[in-house]
GROMACS .gro file of C-alpha atoms in nm:
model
  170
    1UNK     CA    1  11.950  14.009   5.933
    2UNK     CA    2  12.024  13.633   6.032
    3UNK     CA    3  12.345  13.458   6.014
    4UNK     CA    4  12.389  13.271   5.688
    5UNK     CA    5  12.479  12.961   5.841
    6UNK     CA    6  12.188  12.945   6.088
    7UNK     CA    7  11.984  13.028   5.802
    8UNK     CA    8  12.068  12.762   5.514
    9UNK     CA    9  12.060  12.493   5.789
   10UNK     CA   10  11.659  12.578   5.860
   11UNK     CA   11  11.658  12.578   5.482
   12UNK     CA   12  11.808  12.253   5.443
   13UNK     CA   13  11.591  12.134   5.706
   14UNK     CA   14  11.930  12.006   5.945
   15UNK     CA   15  11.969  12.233   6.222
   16UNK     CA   16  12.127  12.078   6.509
   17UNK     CA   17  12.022  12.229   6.822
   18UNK     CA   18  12.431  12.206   6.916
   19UNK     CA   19  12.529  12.352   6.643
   20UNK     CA   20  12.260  12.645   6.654
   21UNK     CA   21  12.324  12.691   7.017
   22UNK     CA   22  12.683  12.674   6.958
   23UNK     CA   23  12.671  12.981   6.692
   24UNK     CA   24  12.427  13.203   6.860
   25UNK     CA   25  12.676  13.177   7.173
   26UNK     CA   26  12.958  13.249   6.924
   27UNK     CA   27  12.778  13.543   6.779
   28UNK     CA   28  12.517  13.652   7.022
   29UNK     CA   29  12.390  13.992   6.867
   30UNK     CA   30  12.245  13.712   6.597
   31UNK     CA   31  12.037  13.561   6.912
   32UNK     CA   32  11.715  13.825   6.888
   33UNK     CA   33  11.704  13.784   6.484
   34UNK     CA   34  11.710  13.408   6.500
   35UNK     CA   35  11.427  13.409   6.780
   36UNK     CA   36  11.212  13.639   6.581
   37UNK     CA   37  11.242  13.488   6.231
   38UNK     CA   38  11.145  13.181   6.402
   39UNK     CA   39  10.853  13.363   6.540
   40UNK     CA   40  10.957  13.268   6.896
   41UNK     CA   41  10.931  13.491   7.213
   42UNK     CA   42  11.182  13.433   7.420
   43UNK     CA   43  11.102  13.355   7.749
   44UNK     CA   44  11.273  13.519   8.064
   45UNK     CA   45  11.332  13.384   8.402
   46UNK     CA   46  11.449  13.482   8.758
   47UNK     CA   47  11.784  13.293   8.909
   48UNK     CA   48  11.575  13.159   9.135
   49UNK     CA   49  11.321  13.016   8.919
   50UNK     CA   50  11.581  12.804   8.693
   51UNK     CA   51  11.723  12.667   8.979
   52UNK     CA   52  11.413  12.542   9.146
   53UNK     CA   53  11.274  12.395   8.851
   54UNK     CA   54  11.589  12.239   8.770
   55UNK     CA   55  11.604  12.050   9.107
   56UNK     CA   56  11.325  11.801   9.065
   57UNK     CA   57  11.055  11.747   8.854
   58UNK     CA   58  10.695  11.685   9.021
   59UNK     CA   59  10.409  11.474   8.901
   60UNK     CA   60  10.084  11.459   9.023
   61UNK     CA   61   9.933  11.216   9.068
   62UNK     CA   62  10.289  11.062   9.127
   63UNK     CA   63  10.435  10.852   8.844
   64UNK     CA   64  10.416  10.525   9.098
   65UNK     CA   65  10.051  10.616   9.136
   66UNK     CA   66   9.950  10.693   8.769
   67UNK     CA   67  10.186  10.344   8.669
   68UNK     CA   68   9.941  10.129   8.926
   69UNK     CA   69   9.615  10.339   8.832
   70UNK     CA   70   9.689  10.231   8.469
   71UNK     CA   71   9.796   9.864   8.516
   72UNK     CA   72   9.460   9.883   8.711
   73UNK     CA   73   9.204   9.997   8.416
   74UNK     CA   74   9.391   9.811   8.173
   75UNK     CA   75   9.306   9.443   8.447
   76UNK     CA   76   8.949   9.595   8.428
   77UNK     CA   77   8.892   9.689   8.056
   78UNK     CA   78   8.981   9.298   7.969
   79UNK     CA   79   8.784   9.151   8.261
   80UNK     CA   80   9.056   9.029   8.465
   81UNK     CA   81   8.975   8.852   8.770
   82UNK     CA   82   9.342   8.682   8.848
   83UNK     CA   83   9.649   8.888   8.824
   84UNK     CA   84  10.016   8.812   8.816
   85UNK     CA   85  10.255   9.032   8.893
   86UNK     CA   86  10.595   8.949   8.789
   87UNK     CA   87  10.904   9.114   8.941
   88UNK     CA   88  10.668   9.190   9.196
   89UNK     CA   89  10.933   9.286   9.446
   90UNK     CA   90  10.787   9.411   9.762
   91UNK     CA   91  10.433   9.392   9.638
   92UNK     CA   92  10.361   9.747   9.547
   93UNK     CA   93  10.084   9.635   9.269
   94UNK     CA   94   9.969   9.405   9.487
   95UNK     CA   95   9.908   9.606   9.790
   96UNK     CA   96   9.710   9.813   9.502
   97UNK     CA   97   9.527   9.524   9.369
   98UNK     CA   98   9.399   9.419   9.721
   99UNK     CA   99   9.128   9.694   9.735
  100UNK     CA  100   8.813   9.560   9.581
  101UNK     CA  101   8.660   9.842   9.313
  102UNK     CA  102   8.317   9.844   9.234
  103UNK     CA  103   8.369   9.707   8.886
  104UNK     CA  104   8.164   9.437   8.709
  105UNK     CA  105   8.458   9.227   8.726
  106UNK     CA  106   8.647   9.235   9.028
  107UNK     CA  107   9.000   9.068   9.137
  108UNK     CA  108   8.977   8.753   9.293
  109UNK     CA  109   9.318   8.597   9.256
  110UNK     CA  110   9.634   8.795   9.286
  111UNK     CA  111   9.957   8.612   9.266
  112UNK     CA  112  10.355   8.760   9.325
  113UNK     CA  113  10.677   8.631   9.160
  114UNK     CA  114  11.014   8.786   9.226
  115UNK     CA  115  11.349   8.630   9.254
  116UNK     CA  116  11.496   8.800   9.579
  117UNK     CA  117  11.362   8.628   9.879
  118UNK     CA  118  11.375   8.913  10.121
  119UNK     CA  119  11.171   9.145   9.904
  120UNK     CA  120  10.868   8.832   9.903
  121UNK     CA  121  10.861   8.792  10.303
  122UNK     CA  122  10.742   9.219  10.260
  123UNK     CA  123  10.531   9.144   9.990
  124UNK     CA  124  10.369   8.883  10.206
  125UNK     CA  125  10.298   9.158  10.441
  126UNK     CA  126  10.190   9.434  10.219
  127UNK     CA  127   9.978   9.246  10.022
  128UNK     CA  128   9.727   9.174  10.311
  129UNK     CA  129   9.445   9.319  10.322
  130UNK     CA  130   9.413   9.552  10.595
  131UNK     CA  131   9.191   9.540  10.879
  132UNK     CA  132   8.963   9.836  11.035
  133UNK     CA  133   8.674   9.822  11.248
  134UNK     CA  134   8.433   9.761  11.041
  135UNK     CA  135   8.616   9.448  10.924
  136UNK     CA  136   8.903   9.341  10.663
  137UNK     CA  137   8.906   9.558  10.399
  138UNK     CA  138   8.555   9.597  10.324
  139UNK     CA  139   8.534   9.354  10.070
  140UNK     CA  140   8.287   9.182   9.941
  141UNK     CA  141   8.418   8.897   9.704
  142UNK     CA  142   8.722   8.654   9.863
  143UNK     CA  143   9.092   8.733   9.766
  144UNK     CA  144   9.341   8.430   9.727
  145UNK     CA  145   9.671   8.589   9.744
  146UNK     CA  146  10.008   8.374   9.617
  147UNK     CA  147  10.352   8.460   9.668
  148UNK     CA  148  10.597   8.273   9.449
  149UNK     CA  149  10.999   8.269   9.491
  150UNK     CA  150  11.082   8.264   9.096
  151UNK     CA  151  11.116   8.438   8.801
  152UNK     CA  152  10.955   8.453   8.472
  153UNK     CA  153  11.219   8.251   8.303
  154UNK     CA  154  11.179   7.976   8.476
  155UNK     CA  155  10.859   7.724   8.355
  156UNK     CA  156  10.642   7.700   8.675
  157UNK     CA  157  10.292   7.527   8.648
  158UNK     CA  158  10.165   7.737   8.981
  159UNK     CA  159  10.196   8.035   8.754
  160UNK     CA  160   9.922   7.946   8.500
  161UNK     CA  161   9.569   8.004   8.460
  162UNK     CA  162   9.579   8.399   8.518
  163UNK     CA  163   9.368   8.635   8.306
  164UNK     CA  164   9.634   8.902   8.298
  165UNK     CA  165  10.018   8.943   8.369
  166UNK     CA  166  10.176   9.278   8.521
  167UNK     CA  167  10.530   9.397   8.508
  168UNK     CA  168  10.597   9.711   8.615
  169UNK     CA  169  10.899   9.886   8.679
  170UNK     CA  170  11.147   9.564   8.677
   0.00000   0.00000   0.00000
């Protein structure tokens, strides 16, 4: 039999998760009849189990990855060719960007914006692209790069003229 409180407030379609949790640690012999009248199973886990999943939370591919993977299809899916990244700080997208795909469209223009100074002169660096053996990057259509000190609220007629604008993570 279920507690009459827990009870009217599924009825009344209000249940707090507080104030459930709250009675069913008030009145725990009510815990098994509330789990199974809502059909649930209850789930059991070792010590050691809780405390590793509780520590931190794993994505794969990583969020950064998936975030610059996405900002990537999107550029492609509406035939970008010039990209602006504002609040580019130390040029993660645009380290990203650099690598030529095989689409029908590719990058050719990839410009950075960000307000701290310091952040720009790495941006400058990781935005290169990179040399091996073979030769710079592989690529086979010409990448202007641009680093701007700025920021999106200020009017700036360098910034203009770019299929697509990023802003991730600022």
């Amino acid at each position: 039999m279920s507690s009459p409180g827990i009870e009217n407030r599924i009825r009344s379609g209000t249940p707090t998760p507080a104030e459930t949790g709250k009675e069913l640690q008030e009145q725990p012999e009510q815990q098994d009849s509330y789990v199974s009248e809502l059909g649930l199973k209850e789930v059991e886990q070792e010590e050691d189990e809780e405390e590793e999943i509780g520590e931190e939370a794993r994505f794969f591919p990583p969020l950064w990855q998936q975030r610059r993977r996405l900002a990537q299809s999107i550029i492609e899916d509406h035939h970008a060719t010039s990209v602006i990244d504002f609040g580019c700080g130390e040029g993660a997208l645009l380290s990203f960007l650099v690598w030529e795909t095989l689409g029908e469209f590719p990058i050719t223009r990839i410009a950075g914006v960000d307000m701290d100074a310091s952040r720009l002169e790495i941006a400058a660096e990781t935005s290169q692209p990179q040399h091996f053996e073979l030769g710079p990057n592989l690529r086979v259509h010409e990448l202007s790069i641009e680093i701007y000190h700025g920021s999106v609220a200020d009017p700036d007629l360098r910034m203009v003229g770019f299929d697509a604008l990023a802003c991730l993570e600022v």
